Amino acid sequence: MPIDSLPMHVRVLCVGAGFGGLGLAIKLRERGERDFLVIDKGDEVGGTWRANSYPGAACDVPSQLYSFSFAPNPRWTRSYSSQREIWAYLRRLADQTGVRDHFRFATEFIGATWDEAGRRWQVRTSAGDLTADVLVSAAGALSEPQLPPIAGLTGFAGTVMHTACWDHTVELAGKRVAVIGTGASAIQIIPEVAKVAAHLDVFQRTPPWVISRKDRAYSPFERWAFHHLPWLQKVYRTGVYLGRESSVPAFILKPELGVVARRDALANLRRSITDPDLLARLTPDYAIGCKRILLSNDYYPALARDNVTVVTDPITTITRTGVVTSDGTGHLTDVLILATGFRATNPPILQTITGSDGLTLAQAYARSSASAYKGTTVHGFPNLFQLTGPNTGLGHSSMVFMIESQLAYILSALDAMQTSGHRRLEVRRQAQDRWSTDIQRRMKRTVWQTGGCASWYLDRRGRNITLWPRSTFAFRWLLRRFDRDAYELA
Ligand code: NAP
């Protein structure tokens, strides 16, 4: 049998080798567990930090919060890290912890069906089928590119790239480039493209709020200290964490508290943009925080360049030669960059997991709305755990913190199953409903709901099914251990 072929059965199968899948693998190994596998369609660990390699890709959460608490990274070189540094950290971690044997790359998850008689998941992958007692979905909400439904897109004769599928062989120097979108990915890529393109058209549907990015290189002393005084890095990390956490009330209780960030964003805008017409078009008309607050010092200077045009007339069609807007203008384009985000509220994996009632997760969610008890378990889907499931996302801090909270909960649940000898675990409907009702009640006051914008946080019904509407320590506390009463075990 080839060394990397799939076994017939594993105790735990995890889909996705990003922070979630890697963290799970490390924690399972620490406990002496050997019977588990992590599969990923990519060729390396890293998840979103492997896939999103576009020029300028970086993290808008401080570096100190972008490592596992149990594996601090003394090698950060800046206060905000590039994608390359984060991906290198994850690869190094996979090597140092000796978990690589448990990973199968180039193995795409096709689907899984709960087998009630066997009390296990029947799993189909591109590399063959297997069964698993427990299935963990760590595929992430921001993994499946959202292609805009613009007429004519497939007929475009030039090169089309989504930010999450960057083709590094495509030459942008001297080309006419168009970027559709002005979200978190777009504002990182636009300054890089503007430096080399002959001309860049930026197609903006809604202007984002962009505050200044307090990024700096760490001094030689700081880098020495991270290596030799780990406690100091821990103190630093805690300070950064608490600083971030202090912004939570502005998102969930009193959007008026966003006034300081708003002032910063307007100053950031006015520093570079002087043309009154452009200034007006780049000024958002919704509350700051309603969409993700973006961080950049070079976005507005890029838009002010002579070779960049901000187009705000809506796109009507895409032709063989470029983008046509509602005023009838045809914008000639050689390379079209789609910075149009991800299928965050309806990722395709939901259609491929079929639970004990014969419904897929997508069908179960369609009956009411996406919800998961503690963002992790769903009634009707025994022995299934989701990492970064519904309402676990953050606008202000690090997802690594949320993932670690969920890992502790999942491991505690696995322990409970092992200790009691139960083979089937399912969250009670009432527990899940209570959890979801509480989340949606809290959501009503948040800026995401009241701020007057449309965002990928909301589903088609306008419910926020992506973000966590409380402090991150509340999440950590609520998930500190498996709560047996909320579950049926058999
Ligand atoms: P996004 O925030 O969803 O932005 C998509 C952009 O494309 C928006 O400006 C949107 O306009 C526009 N758009 C979408 N469909 C369009 C259409 N049919 N026609 C015209 N414009 C269209 O996507 P993203 O920038 O990839 O970011 C997604 C998330 O990934 C972020 O919110 C963040 O959580 C994460 N991310 C994080 C980092 C980081 O530094 N940590 C970096 C990149 C991404 P509207 O605003 O009008 O919808």
mmCIF file of N, CA and C in Angstrom, residues 190-286:
data_model
loop_
_atom_site.group_PDB
_atom_site.id
_atom_site.type_symbol
_atom_site.label_atom_id
_atom_site.label_comp_id
_atom_site.label_asym_id
_atom_site.label_seq_id
_atom_site.Cartn_x
_atom_site.Cartn_y
_atom_site.Cartn_z
ATOM 1 N N ILE A 190 -4.357 46.395 -4.581
ATOM 2 C CA ILE A 190 -4.408 47.582 -5.447
ATOM 3 C C ILE A 190 -3.093 48.387 -5.415
ATOM 4 N N PRO A 191 -2.513 48.671 -4.238
ATOM 5 C CA PRO A 191 -1.254 49.432 -4.238
ATOM 6 C C PRO A 191 -0.136 48.708 -4.985
ATOM 7 N N GLU A 192 -0.127 47.369 -4.906
ATOM 8 C CA GLU A 192 0.931 46.602 -5.587
ATOM 9 C C GLU A 192 0.738 46.639 -7.099
ATOM 10 N N VAL A 193 -0.510 46.481 -7.542
ATOM 11 C CA VAL A 193 -0.783 46.488 -8.977
ATOM 12 C C VAL A 193 -0.526 47.887 -9.547
ATOM 13 N N ALA A 194 -0.933 48.904 -8.795
ATOM 14 C CA ALA A 194 -0.793 50.285 -9.278
ATOM 15 C C ALA A 194 0.669 50.635 -9.562
ATOM 16 N N LYS A 195 1.578 50.002 -8.814
ATOM 17 C CA LYS A 195 3.010 50.299 -8.996
ATOM 18 C C LYS A 195 3.515 49.867 -10.374
ATOM 19 N N VAL A 196 2.914 48.809 -10.944
ATOM 20 C CA VAL A 196 3.488 48.239 -12.173
ATOM 21 C C VAL A 196 2.579 48.331 -13.401
ATOM 22 N N ALA A 197 1.275 48.446 -13.187
ATOM 23 C CA ALA A 197 0.357 48.416 -14.335
ATOM 24 C C ALA A 197 0.475 49.698 -15.151
ATOM 25 N N ALA A 198 0.206 49.577 -16.461
ATOM 26 C CA ALA A 198 0.153 50.789 -17.281
ATOM 27 C C ALA A 198 -1.040 51.610 -16.818
ATOM 28 N N HIS A 199 -2.161 50.920 -16.619
ATOM 29 C CA HIS A 199 -3.346 51.598 -16.083
ATOM 30 C C HIS A 199 -4.147 50.618 -15.215
ATOM 31 N N LEU A 200 -4.705 51.146 -14.147
ATOM 32 C CA LEU A 200 -5.528 50.309 -13.260
ATOM 33 C C LEU A 200 -6.893 50.964 -13.065
ATOM 34 N N ASP A 201 -7.949 50.214 -13.409
ATOM 35 C CA ASP A 201 -9.316 50.649 -13.097
ATOM 36 C C ASP A 201 -9.770 49.914 -11.850
ATOM 37 N N VAL A 202 -10.203 50.661 -10.839
ATOM 38 C CA VAL A 202 -10.725 50.042 -9.609
ATOM 39 C C VAL A 202 -12.242 50.199 -9.629
ATOM 40 N N PHE A 203 -12.942 49.069 -9.674
ATOM 41 C CA PHE A 203 -14.403 49.119 -9.716
ATOM 42 C C PHE A 203 -14.952 48.986 -8.296
ATOM 43 N N GLN A 204 -15.459 50.107 -7.803
ATOM 44 C CA GLN A 204 -15.953 50.146 -6.428
ATOM 45 C C GLN A 204 -17.485 50.158 -6.418
ATOM 46 N N ARG A 205 -18.063 49.205 -5.663
ATOM 47 C CA ARG A 205 -19.525 49.224 -5.508
ATOM 48 C C ARG A 205 -19.883 49.993 -4.243
ATOM 49 N N THR A 206 -19.179 49.685 -3.156
ATOM 50 C CA THR A 206 -19.418 50.368 -1.880
ATOM 51 C C THR A 206 -18.065 50.772 -1.299
ATOM 52 N N PRO A 207 -17.875 52.033 -0.922
ATOM 53 C CA PRO A 207 -16.563 52.394 -0.356
ATOM 54 C C PRO A 207 -16.374 51.806 1.030
ATOM 55 N N PRO A 208 -15.191 51.292 1.319
ATOM 56 C CA PRO A 208 -14.935 50.770 2.671
ATOM 57 C C PRO A 208 -14.433 51.883 3.588
ATOM 58 N N TRP A 209 -14.537 51.666 4.896
ATOM 59 C CA TRP A 209 -13.854 52.526 5.855
ATOM 60 C C TRP A 209 -12.444 51.976 6.004
ATOM 61 N N VAL A 210 -11.445 52.846 5.807
ATOM 62 C CA VAL A 210 -10.050 52.382 5.864
ATOM 63 C C VAL A 210 -9.276 53.235 6.868
ATOM 64 N N ILE A 211 -8.870 52.632 7.953
ATOM 65 C CA ILE A 211 -8.093 53.372 8.952
ATOM 66 C C ILE A 211 -6.594 53.142 8.704
ATOM 67 N N SER A 212 -5.768 53.921 9.377
ATOM 68 C CA SER A 212 -4.327 53.777 9.154
ATOM 69 C C SER A 212 -3.830 52.479 9.790
ATOM 70 N N ARG A 213 -2.773 51.954 9.222
ATOM 71 C CA ARG A 213 -2.232 50.661 9.669
ATOM 72 C C ARG A 213 -0.958 50.952 10.452
ATOM 73 N N LYS A 214 -0.985 50.630 11.741
ATOM 74 C CA LYS A 214 0.162 50.991 12.588
ATOM 75 C C LYS A 214 1.216 49.875 12.515
ATOM 76 N N ASP A 215 1.675 49.676 11.302
ATOM 77 C CA ASP A 215 2.624 48.588 11.059
ATOM 78 C C ASP A 215 4.054 49.118 11.178
ATOM 79 N N ARG A 216 4.920 48.294 11.750
ATOM 80 C CA ARG A 216 6.333 48.697 11.830
ATOM 81 C C ARG A 216 7.179 47.429 11.931
ATOM 82 N N ALA A 217 8.451 47.579 11.542
ATOM 83 C CA ALA A 217 9.372 46.446 11.692
ATOM 84 C C ALA A 217 9.768 46.362 13.158
ATOM 85 N N TYR A 218 9.879 45.143 13.672
ATOM 86 C CA TYR A 218 10.351 44.992 15.046
ATOM 87 C C TYR A 218 11.827 45.355 15.117
ATOM 88 N N SER A 219 12.228 45.968 16.222
ATOM 89 C CA SER A 219 13.631 46.358 16.398
ATOM 90 C C SER A 219 14.462 45.102 16.677
ATOM 91 N N PRO A 220 15.776 45.178 16.477
ATOM 92 C CA PRO A 220 16.623 44.020 16.786
ATOM 93 C C PRO A 220 16.435 43.572 18.234
ATOM 94 N N PHE A 221 16.258 44.533 19.166
ATOM 95 C CA PHE A 221 16.073 44.129 20.569
ATOM 96 C C PHE A 221 14.772 43.327 20.730
ATOM 97 N N GLU A 222 13.688 43.813 20.099
ATOM 98 C CA GLU A 222 12.405 43.090 20.220
ATOM 99 C C GLU A 222 12.538 41.667 19.679
ATOM 100 N N ARG A 223 13.227 41.548 18.545
ATOM 101 C CA ARG A 223 13.345 40.207 17.939
ATOM 102 C C ARG A 223 14.217 39.302 18.802
ATOM 103 N N TRP A 224 15.224 39.888 19.420
ATOM 104 C CA TRP A 224 16.071 39.116 20.331
ATOM 105 C C TRP A 224 15.223 38.663 21.526
ATOM 106 N N ALA A 225 14.411 39.622 22.032
ATOM 107 C CA ALA A 225 13.605 39.330 23.225
ATOM 108 C C ALA A 225 12.573 38.219 22.942
ATOM 109 N N PHE A 226 11.970 38.236 21.746
ATOM 110 C CA PHE A 226 10.981 37.188 21.431
ATOM 111 C C PHE A 226 11.634 35.798 21.484
ATOM 112 N N HIS A 227 12.919 35.743 21.094
ATOM 113 C CA HIS A 227 13.631 34.463 21.108
ATOM 114 C C HIS A 227 14.059 34.054 22.510
ATOM 115 N N HIS A 228 14.526 35.037 23.289
ATOM 116 C CA HIS A 228 15.189 34.689 24.545
ATOM 117 C C HIS A 228 14.362 34.958 25.796
ATOM 118 N N LEU A 229 13.344 35.792 25.674
ATOM 119 C CA LEU A 229 12.513 36.090 26.848
ATOM 120 C C LEU A 229 11.046 35.820 26.493
ATOM 121 N N PRO A 230 10.686 34.536 26.357
ATOM 122 C CA PRO A 230 9.330 34.213 25.896
ATOM 123 C C PRO A 230 8.233 34.817 26.766
ATOM 124 N N TRP A 231 8.537 34.994 28.063
ATOM 125 C CA TRP A 231 7.515 35.574 28.941
ATOM 126 C C TRP A 231 7.187 37.011 28.522
ATOM 127 N N LEU A 232 8.213 37.706 27.978
ATOM 128 C CA LEU A 232 8.000 39.086 27.563
ATOM 129 C C LEU A 232 7.059 39.122 26.350
ATOM 130 N N GLN A 233 7.259 38.150 25.453
ATOM 131 C CA GLN A 233 6.377 38.082 24.282
ATOM 132 C C GLN A 233 4.938 37.787 24.725
ATOM 133 N N LYS A 234 4.826 36.962 25.781
ATOM 134 C CA LYS A 234 3.497 36.628 26.298
ATOM 135 C C LYS A 234 2.803 37.873 26.861
ATOM 136 N N VAL A 235 3.589 38.684 27.591
ATOM 137 C CA VAL A 235 3.029 39.909 28.162
ATOM 138 C C VAL A 235 2.598 40.843 27.027
ATOM 139 N N TYR A 236 3.449 40.952 26.020
ATOM 140 C CA TYR A 236 3.171 41.805 24.858
ATOM 141 C C TYR A 236 1.876 41.340 24.185
ATOM 142 N N ARG A 237 1.804 40.030 23.973
ATOM 143 C CA ARG A 237 0.629 39.437 23.320
ATOM 144 C C ARG A 237 -0.641 39.740 24.121
ATOM 145 N N THR A 238 -0.544 39.594 25.434
ATOM 146 C CA THR A 238 -1.719 39.852 26.274
ATOM 147 C C THR A 238 -2.151 41.315 26.153
ATOM 148 N N GLY A 239 -1.153 42.211 26.110
ATOM 149 C CA GLY A 239 -1.467 43.637 25.960
ATOM 150 C C GLY A 239 -2.192 43.900 24.644
ATOM 151 N N VAL A 240 -1.692 43.311 23.566
ATOM 152 C CA VAL A 240 -2.314 43.508 22.244
ATOM 153 C C VAL A 240 -3.735 42.931 22.267
ATOM 154 N N TYR A 241 -3.870 41.757 22.875
ATOM 155 C CA TYR A 241 -5.183 41.097 22.945
ATOM 156 C C TYR A 241 -6.199 41.992 23.681
ATOM 157 N N LEU A 242 -5.773 42.517 24.837
ATOM 158 C CA LEU A 242 -6.696 43.331 25.625
ATOM 159 C C LEU A 242 -7.035 44.632 24.888
ATOM 160 N N GLY A 243 -6.034 45.177 24.208
ATOM 161 C CA GLY A 243 -6.282 46.392 23.426
ATOM 162 C C GLY A 243 -7.353 46.141 22.380
ATOM 163 N N ARG A 244 -7.241 45.039 21.681
ATOM 164 C CA ARG A 244 -8.230 44.682 20.660
ATOM 165 C C ARG A 244 -9.609 44.455 21.287
ATOM 166 N N GLU A 245 -9.593 43.770 22.419
ATOM 167 C CA GLU A 245 -10.855 43.404 23.065
ATOM 168 C C GLU A 245 -11.614 44.648 23.547
ATOM 169 N N SER A 246 -10.857 45.719 23.834
ATOM 170 C CA SER A 246 -11.512 46.934 24.337
ATOM 171 C C SER A 246 -12.390 47.581 23.259
ATOM 172 N N SER A 247 -12.233 47.152 22.004
ATOM 173 C CA SER A 247 -13.067 47.745 20.950
ATOM 174 C C SER A 247 -14.423 47.033 20.806
ATOM 175 N N VAL A 248 -14.608 45.931 21.530
ATOM 176 C CA VAL A 248 -15.833 45.133 21.352
ATOM 177 C C VAL A 248 -17.120 45.957 21.605
ATOM 178 N N PRO A 249 -17.198 46.764 22.691
ATOM 179 C CA PRO A 249 -18.441 47.505 22.920
ATOM 180 C C PRO A 249 -18.862 48.376 21.730
ATOM 181 N N ALA A 250 -17.881 48.904 20.975
ATOM 182 C CA ALA A 250 -18.232 49.756 19.832
ATOM 183 C C ALA A 250 -18.935 48.959 18.735
ATOM 184 N N PHE A 251 -18.679 47.659 18.683
ATOM 185 C CA PHE A 251 -19.329 46.822 17.670
ATOM 186 C C PHE A 251 -20.679 46.299 18.147
ATOM 187 N N ILE A 252 -20.736 45.935 19.434
ATOM 188 C CA ILE A 252 -21.924 45.185 19.854
ATOM 189 C C ILE A 252 -22.906 45.974 20.722
ATOM 190 N N LEU A 253 -22.469 47.095 21.293
ATOM 191 C CA LEU A 253 -23.364 47.817 22.192
ATOM 192 C C LEU A 253 -23.628 49.249 21.757
ATOM 193 N N LYS A 254 -22.563 49.979 21.501
ATOM 194 C CA LYS A 254 -22.698 51.408 21.224
ATOM 195 C C LYS A 254 -21.884 51.788 19.993
ATOM 196 N N PRO A 255 -22.484 51.674 18.823
ATOM 197 C CA PRO A 255 -21.753 52.031 17.604
ATOM 198 C C PRO A 255 -21.197 53.460 17.644
ATOM 199 N N GLU A 256 -21.792 54.330 18.481
ATOM 200 C CA GLU A 256 -21.289 55.713 18.584
ATOM 201 C C GLU A 256 -19.829 55.721 19.014
ATOM 202 N N LEU A 257 -19.423 54.652 19.723
ATOM 203 C CA LEU A 257 -18.037 54.604 20.191
ATOM 204 C C LEU A 257 -17.046 54.471 19.030
ATOM 205 N N GLY A 258 -17.580 54.244 17.853
ATOM 206 C CA GLY A 258 -16.715 54.130 16.673
ATOM 207 C C GLY A 258 -16.207 55.485 16.192
ATOM 208 N N VAL A 259 -16.554 56.545 16.913
ATOM 209 C CA VAL A 259 -16.226 57.902 16.462
ATOM 210 C C VAL A 259 -14.716 58.114 16.279
ATOM 211 N N VAL A 260 -13.912 57.503 17.149
ATOM 212 C CA VAL A 260 -12.454 57.700 17.057
ATOM 213 C C VAL A 260 -11.924 57.036 15.787
ATOM 214 N N ALA A 261 -12.390 55.818 15.545
ATOM 215 C CA ALA A 261 -11.963 55.107 14.337
ATOM 216 C C ALA A 261 -12.440 55.863 13.088
ATOM 217 N N ARG A 262 -13.636 56.426 13.168
ATOM 218 C CA ARG A 262 -14.197 57.165 12.030
ATOM 219 C C ARG A 262 -13.321 58.381 11.705
ATOM 220 N N ARG A 263 -12.904 59.064 12.777
ATOM 221 C CA ARG A 263 -12.049 60.240 12.601
ATOM 222 C C ARG A 263 -10.721 59.822 11.948
ATOM 223 N N ASP A 264 -10.174 58.728 12.427
ATOM 224 C CA ASP A 264 -8.919 58.221 11.876
ATOM 225 C C ASP A 264 -9.093 57.900 10.389
ATOM 226 N N ALA A 265 -10.212 57.239 10.067
ATOM 227 C CA ALA A 265 -10.452 56.837 8.676
ATOM 228 C C ALA A 265 -10.602 58.067 7.767
ATOM 229 N N LEU A 266 -11.329 59.072 8.241
ATOM 230 C CA LEU A 266 -11.525 60.265 7.410
ATOM 231 C C LEU A 266 -10.208 61.014 7.215
ATOM 232 N N ALA A 267 -9.388 61.056 8.284
ATOM 233 C CA ALA A 267 -8.079 61.718 8.166
ATOM 234 C C ALA A 267 -7.202 60.940 7.191
ATOM 235 N N ASN A 268 -7.269 59.612 7.273
ATOM 236 C CA ASN A 268 -6.498 58.739 6.375
ATOM 237 C C ASN A 268 -6.880 59.013 4.917
ATOM 238 N N LEU A 269 -8.170 59.185 4.692
ATOM 239 C CA LEU A 269 -8.691 59.446 3.348
ATOM 240 C C LEU A 269 -8.242 60.827 2.858
ATOM 241 N N ARG A 270 -8.410 61.828 3.724
ATOM 242 C CA ARG A 270 -8.137 63.211 3.284
ATOM 243 C C ARG A 270 -6.647 63.493 3.120
ATOM 244 N N ARG A 271 -5.834 62.690 3.773
ATOM 245 C CA ARG A 271 -4.381 62.874 3.621
ATOM 246 C C ARG A 271 -3.947 62.684 2.163
ATOM 247 N N SER A 272 -4.619 61.782 1.455
ATOM 248 C CA SER A 272 -4.159 61.460 0.098
ATOM 249 C C SER A 272 -5.086 61.947 -0.997
ATOM 250 N N ILE A 273 -6.363 62.070 -0.675
ATOM 251 C CA ILE A 273 -7.330 62.390 -1.737
ATOM 252 C C ILE A 273 -7.777 63.845 -1.569
ATOM 253 N N THR A 274 -7.514 64.645 -2.585
ATOM 254 C CA THR A 274 -7.885 66.070 -2.489
ATOM 255 C C THR A 274 -9.013 66.428 -3.457
ATOM 256 N N ASP A 275 -9.151 65.648 -4.523
ATOM 257 C CA ASP A 275 -10.204 65.939 -5.504
ATOM 258 C C ASP A 275 -11.572 65.748 -4.834
ATOM 259 N N PRO A 276 -12.402 66.817 -4.779
ATOM 260 C CA PRO A 276 -13.672 66.728 -4.034
ATOM 261 C C PRO A 276 -14.614 65.641 -4.549
ATOM 262 N N ASP A 277 -14.623 65.447 -5.873
ATOM 263 C CA ASP A 277 -15.523 64.431 -6.434
ATOM 264 C C ASP A 277 -15.082 63.029 -5.981
ATOM 265 N N LEU A 278 -13.783 62.775 -6.074
ATOM 266 C CA LEU A 278 -13.283 61.458 -5.658
ATOM 267 C C LEU A 278 -13.451 61.261 -4.155
ATOM 268 N N LEU A 279 -13.192 62.348 -3.406
ATOM 269 C CA LEU A 279 -13.344 62.296 -1.952
ATOM 270 C C LEU A 279 -14.783 61.873 -1.588
ATOM 271 N N ALA A 280 -15.736 62.471 -2.283
ATOM 272 C CA ALA A 280 -17.148 62.153 -1.996
ATOM 273 C C ALA A 280 -17.434 60.693 -2.331
ATOM 274 N N ARG A 281 -16.881 60.223 -3.442
ATOM 275 C CA ARG A 281 -17.185 58.851 -3.859
ATOM 276 C C ARG A 281 -16.507 57.813 -2.972
ATOM 277 N N LEU A 282 -15.425 58.242 -2.305
ATOM 278 C CA LEU A 282 -14.699 57.290 -1.449
ATOM 279 C C LEU A 282 -15.151 57.362 0.016
ATOM 280 N N THR A 283 -16.078 58.269 0.312
ATOM 281 C CA THR A 283 -16.526 58.405 1.708
ATOM 282 C C THR A 283 -17.752 57.521 1.946
ATOM 283 N N PRO A 284 -17.646 56.565 2.854
ATOM 284 C CA PRO A 284 -18.788 55.668 3.103
ATOM 285 C C PRO A 284 -19.970 56.415 3.719
ATOM 286 N N ASP A 285 -21.180 55.903 3.468
ATOM 287 C CA ASP A 285 -22.370 56.550 4.036
ATOM 288 C C ASP A 285 -23.036 55.657 5.085
ATOM 289 N N TYR A 286 -22.293 54.702 5.594
ATOM 290 C CA TYR A 286 -22.829 53.802 6.629
ATOM 291 C C TYR A 286 -21.908 53.866 7.839
#
